[in-house]
CSV table of C-alpha atoms and ligand atoms in Angstrom, one decimal:
chain,number,residue,atom,x,y,z
A,544,LEU,CA,18.5,110.4,124.6
A,545,HIS,CA,20.4,111.2,128.1
A,546,ARG,CA,23.7,111.8,126.8
A,547,ASP,CA,25.5,115.2,127.3
A,548,LEU,CA,22.4,116.7,129.2
A,549,PRO,CA,23.6,119.3,131.8
A,550,ARG,CA,21.8,117.3,134.3
A,551,GLU,CA,19.8,114.2,134.7
A,552,GLY,CA,17.5,115.3,137.4
A,553,PRO,CA,15.8,118.4,138.4
A,554,GLY,CA,18.1,120.6,140.2
A,555,ASP,CA,19.9,124.0,140.0
A,556,ASP,CA,23.2,125.7,141.4
A,557,GLY,CA,21.3,128.2,143.8
A,558,SER,CA,19.4,125.4,145.2
A,559,THR,CA,22.6,123.0,145.7
A,560,GLU,CA,24.1,126.1,147.3
A,561,ARG,CA,21.2,126.6,149.7
A,562,ALA,CA,21.1,123.1,150.9
A,563,LEU,CA,24.8,123.2,151.5
A,564,ARG,CA,24.3,126.6,153.5
A,565,LEU,CA,21.9,124.7,155.5
A,566,THR,CA,24.8,122.1,156.7
A,567,GLY,CA,27.0,124.9,157.9
A,568,ILE,CA,29.9,122.9,156.1
A,569,LEU,CA,31.2,126.0,153.8
A,570,ASN,CA,34.9,126.8,152.6
A,571,GLY,CA,36.3,128.4,155.3
A,572,ASP,CA,34.0,127.0,158.2
A,573,ARG,CA,36.3,123.9,158.7
A,574,THR,CA,36.0,122.1,161.9
A,575,ASN,CA,39.2,120.4,161.7
A,576,ALA,CA,42.6,120.9,160.0
A,577,ARG,CA,42.1,118.1,157.5
A,578,GLY,CA,39.3,119.8,155.4
A,579,VAL,CA,35.8,118.3,154.2
A,580,ASP,CA,35.5,114.9,152.9
A,581,VAL,CA,32.4,114.7,150.8
A,582,LEU,CA,30.7,111.7,148.8
A,583,ASP,CA,28.4,112.7,145.8
A,584,ILE,CA,26.2,109.4,145.2
A,585,GLY,CA,24.6,109.2,141.8
A,586,CYS,CA,26.7,112.3,140.6
A,587,GLY,CA,25.6,111.8,137.0
A,588,PRO,CA,27.4,114.3,134.6
A,589,GLY,CA,28.1,116.4,137.8
A,590,ALA,CA,26.7,119.8,138.1
A,591,GLN,CA,26.2,119.6,141.9
A,592,THR,CA,29.7,117.8,142.3
A,593,ILE,CA,31.6,121.2,140.8
A,594,VAL,CA,29.3,123.3,143.4
A,595,LEU,CA,30.1,121.0,146.2
A,596,ALA,CA,34.1,121.0,145.7
A,597,ARG,CA,34.1,124.8,145.0
A,598,GLU,CA,32.0,125.7,148.0
A,599,THR,CA,33.2,123.3,150.5
A,600,GLY,CA,36.9,123.8,149.6
A,601,GLY,CA,36.9,120.0,150.3
A,602,SER,CA,37.8,116.7,148.5
A,603,VAL,CA,34.6,115.1,146.8
A,604,VAL,CA,34.0,111.7,145.6
A,605,ALA,CA,32.0,111.5,142.7
A,606,LEU,CA,30.2,107.9,142.2
A,607,ASP,CA,28.1,106.7,139.7
A,608,VAL,CA,27.2,103.4,137.9
A,609,HIS,CA,27.4,104.9,134.5
A,610,GLU,CA,30.7,105.3,133.5
A,611,PRO,CA,30.1,108.0,130.6
A,612,PHE,CA,28.6,110.3,133.2
A,613,LEU,CA,32.0,110.2,135.2
A,614,ALA,CA,34.0,111.1,132.0
A,615,VAL,CA,31.9,114.3,131.9
A,616,VAL,CA,32.4,114.8,135.6
A,617,ARG,CA,36.1,114.8,135.0
A,618,ARG,CA,35.9,117.1,132.1
A,619,ARG,CA,33.8,119.5,133.9
A,620,ALA,CA,36.0,119.5,137.2
A,621,ALA,CA,39.2,120.1,134.6
A,622,GLY,CA,37.0,123.1,133.0
A,623,ALA,CA,36.6,124.4,136.5
A,624,ALA,CA,40.1,123.9,137.9
A,625,LEU,CA,38.8,121.6,140.5
A,626,ALA,CA,40.6,118.3,139.2
A,627,ASP,CA,42.8,117.9,141.9
A,628,ARG,CA,39.7,117.6,144.5
A,629,ILE,CA,37.2,115.8,142.4
A,630,ARG,CA,38.0,112.0,142.5
A,631,THR,CA,35.6,109.8,140.3
A,632,VAL,CA,34.5,106.2,141.4
A,633,HIS,CA,32.7,103.8,139.5
A,634,ALA,CA,30.6,101.6,141.8
A,635,SER,CA,27.0,100.7,142.8
A,636,MET,CA,25.5,103.1,145.6
A,637,THR,CA,24.2,99.5,146.9
A,638,ALA,CA,27.6,98.4,147.6
A,639,LEU,CA,29.9,101.2,148.4
A,640,PRO,CA,33.4,100.5,148.7
A,641,PHE,CA,34.4,102.9,151.7
A,642,ALA,CA,35.1,102.4,155.1
A,643,HIS,CA,32.9,103.1,157.7
A,644,ALA,CA,33.2,106.9,159.0
A,645,SER,CA,34.9,108.1,155.8
A,646,PHE,CA,33.1,111.5,155.1
A,647,ASP,CA,31.9,114.5,156.5
A,648,LEU,CA,29.0,115.2,154.1
A,649,ILE,CA,27.1,112.6,152.1
A,650,TRP,CA,25.3,114.3,149.2
A,651,SER,CA,22.6,112.7,146.6
A,652,GLU,CA,20.5,114.8,144.3
A,653,GLY,CA,17.7,112.8,142.8
A,654,ALA,CA,19.4,109.5,143.3
A,655,ILE,CA,18.2,107.9,146.6
A,656,PHE,CA,15.0,106.6,145.0
A,657,VAL,CA,17.2,104.0,143.2
A,658,MET,CA,17.9,102.2,146.4
A,659,GLY,CA,14.3,103.5,148.1
A,660,PHE,CA,14.5,106.6,150.6
A,661,GLU,CA,14.8,104.4,153.8
A,662,PRO,CA,17.0,101.8,152.5
A,663,GLY,CA,19.6,104.4,151.3
A,664,LEU,CA,19.3,106.5,154.4
A,665,ARG,CA,19.8,103.3,156.5
A,666,ALA,CA,22.7,101.9,154.4
A,667,TRP,CA,24.5,105.4,154.1
A,668,ARG,CA,24.9,106.4,157.7
A,669,PRO,CA,27.7,104.2,158.8
A,670,LEU,CA,30.1,106.1,156.3
A,671,LEU,CA,29.4,109.3,158.0
A,672,ARG,CA,31.7,110.6,160.7
A,673,GLU,CA,30.0,111.8,164.0
A,674,ARG,CA,28.0,114.6,163.5
A,675,GLY,CA,28.4,114.4,159.6
A,676,ALA,CA,25.3,115.6,157.2
A,677,LEU,CA,23.4,113.7,154.5
A,678,VAL,CA,21.7,115.8,152.0
A,679,VAL,CA,19.3,114.1,149.6
A,680,SER,CA,16.6,115.3,147.1
A,681,GLU,CA,13.7,113.2,147.0
A,682,LEU,CA,10.6,113.6,144.8
A,683,SER,CA,7.5,113.5,147.6
A,684,TRP,CA,4.1,114.0,147.4
A,685,LEU,CA,3.1,117.7,148.7
A,686,ALA,CA,-0.6,117.8,148.3
A,687,ALA,CA,-2.8,115.8,150.7
A,688,ASP,CA,-5.1,114.7,147.9
A,689,PRO,CA,-3.4,114.6,144.5
A,690,PRO,CA,-5.1,114.3,141.2
A,691,ALA,CA,-5.8,110.8,140.3
A,692,ALA,CA,-3.8,110.9,137.2
A,693,ALA,CA,-0.6,112.0,138.9
A,694,ARG,CA,-1.0,109.3,141.4
A,695,ALA,CA,-1.5,106.8,138.8
A,696,PHE,CA,1.3,107.8,137.0
A,697,TRP,CA,3.8,107.8,139.9
A,698,GLU,CA,2.3,104.6,141.2
A,699,ALA,CA,3.7,103.1,138.2
A,700,ALA,CA,6.7,105.0,137.8
A,701,TYR,CA,8.0,105.2,141.4
A,702,PRO,CA,5.6,103.3,143.7
A,703,GLY,CA,7.7,104.0,146.5
A,704,MET,CA,7.1,107.8,146.4
A,705,ALA,CA,5.9,109.2,149.9
A,706,SER,CA,4.8,112.5,151.3
A,707,ARG,CA,6.9,115.2,152.4
A,708,ASP,CA,6.1,114.6,156.3
A,709,ALA,CA,6.2,110.8,155.9
A,710,ASN,CA,9.7,111.4,154.8
A,711,ARG,CA,10.3,113.6,157.5
A,712,ALA,CA,9.3,111.0,160.0
A,713,THR,CA,11.7,108.3,157.9
A,714,ILE,CA,14.6,110.6,158.8
A,715,GLU,CA,14.1,111.0,162.6
A,716,ARG,CA,13.5,107.0,162.6
A,717,CYS,CA,17.0,106.0,160.6
A,718,GLY,CA,19.1,107.8,163.1
A,719,TYR,CA,19.4,111.3,161.6
A,720,THR,CA,17.9,114.9,162.7
A,721,LEU,CA,16.3,116.9,160.0
A,722,VAL,CA,18.1,120.3,159.9
A,723,ASP,CA,15.7,121.5,157.2
A,724,ASP,CA,13.8,121.0,154.1
A,725,PHE,CA,12.8,123.1,151.0
A,726,VAL,CA,11.2,122.2,147.7
A,727,LEU,CA,12.8,122.8,144.5
A,728,PRO,CA,11.6,125.6,142.6
A,729,ARG,CA,9.3,124.6,139.6
A,730,SER,CA,11.8,125.8,137.1
A,731,SER,CA,14.6,123.5,138.6
A,732,TRP,CA,12.8,120.8,136.7
A,733,PHE,CA,12.8,122.7,133.2
A,734,THR,CA,15.6,124.8,132.8
A,735,GLU,CA,18.5,122.4,132.8
A,736,TYR,CA,16.5,119.0,132.4
A,737,PHE,CA,13.4,118.5,130.8
A,738,ASP,CA,13.7,121.6,128.2
A,739,PRO,CA,16.8,120.0,127.1
A,740,LEU,CA,15.4,116.8,127.3
A,741,GLU,CA,12.3,117.8,125.5
A,742,ARG,CA,14.3,119.2,122.4
A,743,ARG,CA,16.3,115.8,122.2
A,744,ILE,CA,13.0,114.0,122.2
A,745,ASP,CA,11.3,116.0,119.4
A,746,ALA,CA,15.0,115.5,117.3
A,747,LEU,CA,14.7,111.6,118.0
A,748,THR,CA,10.8,111.5,117.6
A,749,GLU,CA,11.4,112.9,114.0
A,750,ARG,CA,14.6,111.0,113.4
A,751,HIS,CA,12.7,107.6,114.3
A,752,ALA,CA,9.3,108.1,113.0
A,753,ARG,CA,8.8,105.0,111.5
A,754,ASP,CA,10.6,102.9,114.3
A,755,PRO,CA,7.4,101.9,116.6
A,756,ALA,CA,9.7,100.7,119.6
A,757,ALA,CA,11.6,103.9,119.6
A,758,LEU,CA,8.4,106.1,119.4
A,759,VAL,CA,6.7,104.3,122.3
A,760,GLN,CA,10.1,105.1,124.5
A,761,LEU,CA,10.0,108.5,123.5
A,762,ALA,CA,6.3,108.9,124.1
A,763,ALA,CA,7.0,107.5,127.6
A,764,GLU,CA,9.7,110.0,128.6
A,765,ARG,CA,7.5,112.8,127.2
A,766,GLU,CA,4.5,111.6,129.6
A,767,GLU,CA,6.6,112.4,132.8
A,768,ILE,CA,7.4,115.9,131.4
A,769,ASP,CA,3.6,116.3,130.6
A,770,VAL,CA,2.3,115.2,134.1
A,771,VAL,CA,5.0,117.4,135.6
A,772,ARG,CA,3.5,120.3,133.8
A,773,ARG,CA,-0.1,119.6,134.5
A,774,TYR,CA,0.3,118.5,138.1
A,775,GLY,CA,3.4,119.7,139.3
A,776,ASP,CA,1.8,121.6,142.4
A,777,ALA,CA,0.7,118.4,144.1
A,778,PHE,CA,4.3,116.8,144.5
A,779,GLY,CA,7.6,118.2,144.2
A,780,TYR,CA,11.5,117.4,144.7
A,781,VAL,CA,12.4,118.0,148.3
A,782,PHE,CA,15.7,119.1,149.7
A,783,PHE,CA,16.4,117.2,153.1
A,784,VAL,CA,19.1,118.3,155.0
A,785,MET,CA,20.2,116.2,157.9
A,786,ARG,CA,22.7,115.3,160.4
A,787,LYS,CA,23.8,112.1,161.8
A,788,ALA,CA,22.2,111.6,165.6
A,789,ALA,CA,24.2,110.1,168.1
A,790,PRO,CA,23.3,106.4,168.7
B,321,LIG,C1,18.1,111.2,138.2
B,321,LIG,S1,19.7,111.1,137.8
B,321,LIG,C2,20.5,112.4,138.9
B,321,LIG,C3,21.7,112.5,138.6
B,321,LIG,C4,22.7,113.7,139.3
B,321,LIG,N1,22.7,113.8,140.6
B,321,LIG,C5,21.8,115.0,138.7
B,321,LIG,O1,21.0,115.5,139.5
B,321,LIG,O2,22.0,115.3,137.6
B,321,LIG,C6,20.2,109.6,138.8
B,321,LIG,C7,21.7,108.9,138.8
B,321,LIG,O3,21.9,107.8,139.6
B,321,LIG,C8,22.6,107.0,138.6
B,321,LIG,N2,22.5,105.6,139.3
B,321,LIG,C9,21.4,104.7,139.1
B,321,LIG,N3,21.5,103.8,139.5
B,321,LIG,C10,22.4,103.4,140.4
B,321,LIG,C11,23.3,102.8,141.2
B,321,LIG,N4,23.1,101.5,141.7
B,321,LIG,N5,24.6,103.2,141.7
B,321,LIG,C12,25.0,104.5,141.5
B,321,LIG,N6,24.4,105.2,140.8
B,321,LIG,C13,23.5,105.1,140.1
B,321,LIG,C14,22.3,107.3,137.5
B,321,LIG,O4,23.4,106.6,136.4
B,321,LIG,C15,22.0,108.8,137.2
B,321,LIG,O5,23.2,109.4,137.2
C-alpha cells in the first residue's frame, strides 16, 4: 500500500524550507569550518532529506527502520547529485547509534509520534551539540473543543496526541527553547501523501474485492483520509522549531 509513495506523511518542500530558515542553519551561514551535521530521523522515502542536504550544504544521516525506504533515499540522493552528502542508517529511533553531541541539527517529520513527543525530545537532546536545533512535525489539536468524531478517531489512532499549546510547554520542560512553530498547510496532507495513497487504496480495493481481511485494512486507511477531509480544521501537523537550551 505504501510502497513508492513520494511521502509517508503530510509535508511539502516549501514547509521544510520554511522550518529550516527558522533554524538559521542554511548553506553559507556556517558557524564553523567543519560544515553542518544533520540527522533525519524516520526519514521514510526521503523527500525532506534531499531538501536538508541541498539547503544546508551539510552532511545528512537519513535513518529509518524500514530498509526499502532507505533504498529509495539512496536512489533519490544519487538523482539529485547529493549521494556524497547523504548517508543512510538502518536503525531504530529508540536506540540511535551515535555519540553524544554529534549533530548541529536533528530533523524528524511525522515520526516522533512513534516514541511519543516527550520521550523523543528527551532521548534525542544529548545527540545535539551546544545550541543545536531540533525540528519536528507533530500531529496536534488546534481546536479547544474538537468534534467528538475527530476526538474518537485520534484517541484510538494516536492516544498521545496533545494540543499545540501542550506541546509548546513540553518543549520548554525538556530542555529546549522554542524558536517558532507553524501549522502545515492543508494541501500538504493531500498533494504528496493522501492523493497518491487514495489512488492506491482504490486500485487495491478493486483487486482484493473478495478478500475480507484486505478490505478491512483498506477501509481503515481510507477512514483517516475521511477524518482529515471532514474535521481537518480541528487538528493539524505543527512544525516545532527549537534550540537546545543550556543545561
Ligand atoms: C509517517 S512516516 C514519515 C516519513 C517521512 N519523514 C515523511 O515525512 O515522508 C514515519 C516513518 O518513521 C519510520 N519509523 C517507524 N518506526 C521507527 C523506528 N522505531 N525508528 C526509526 N524509524 C521508524 C517509518 O518507517 C516511516 O518511514
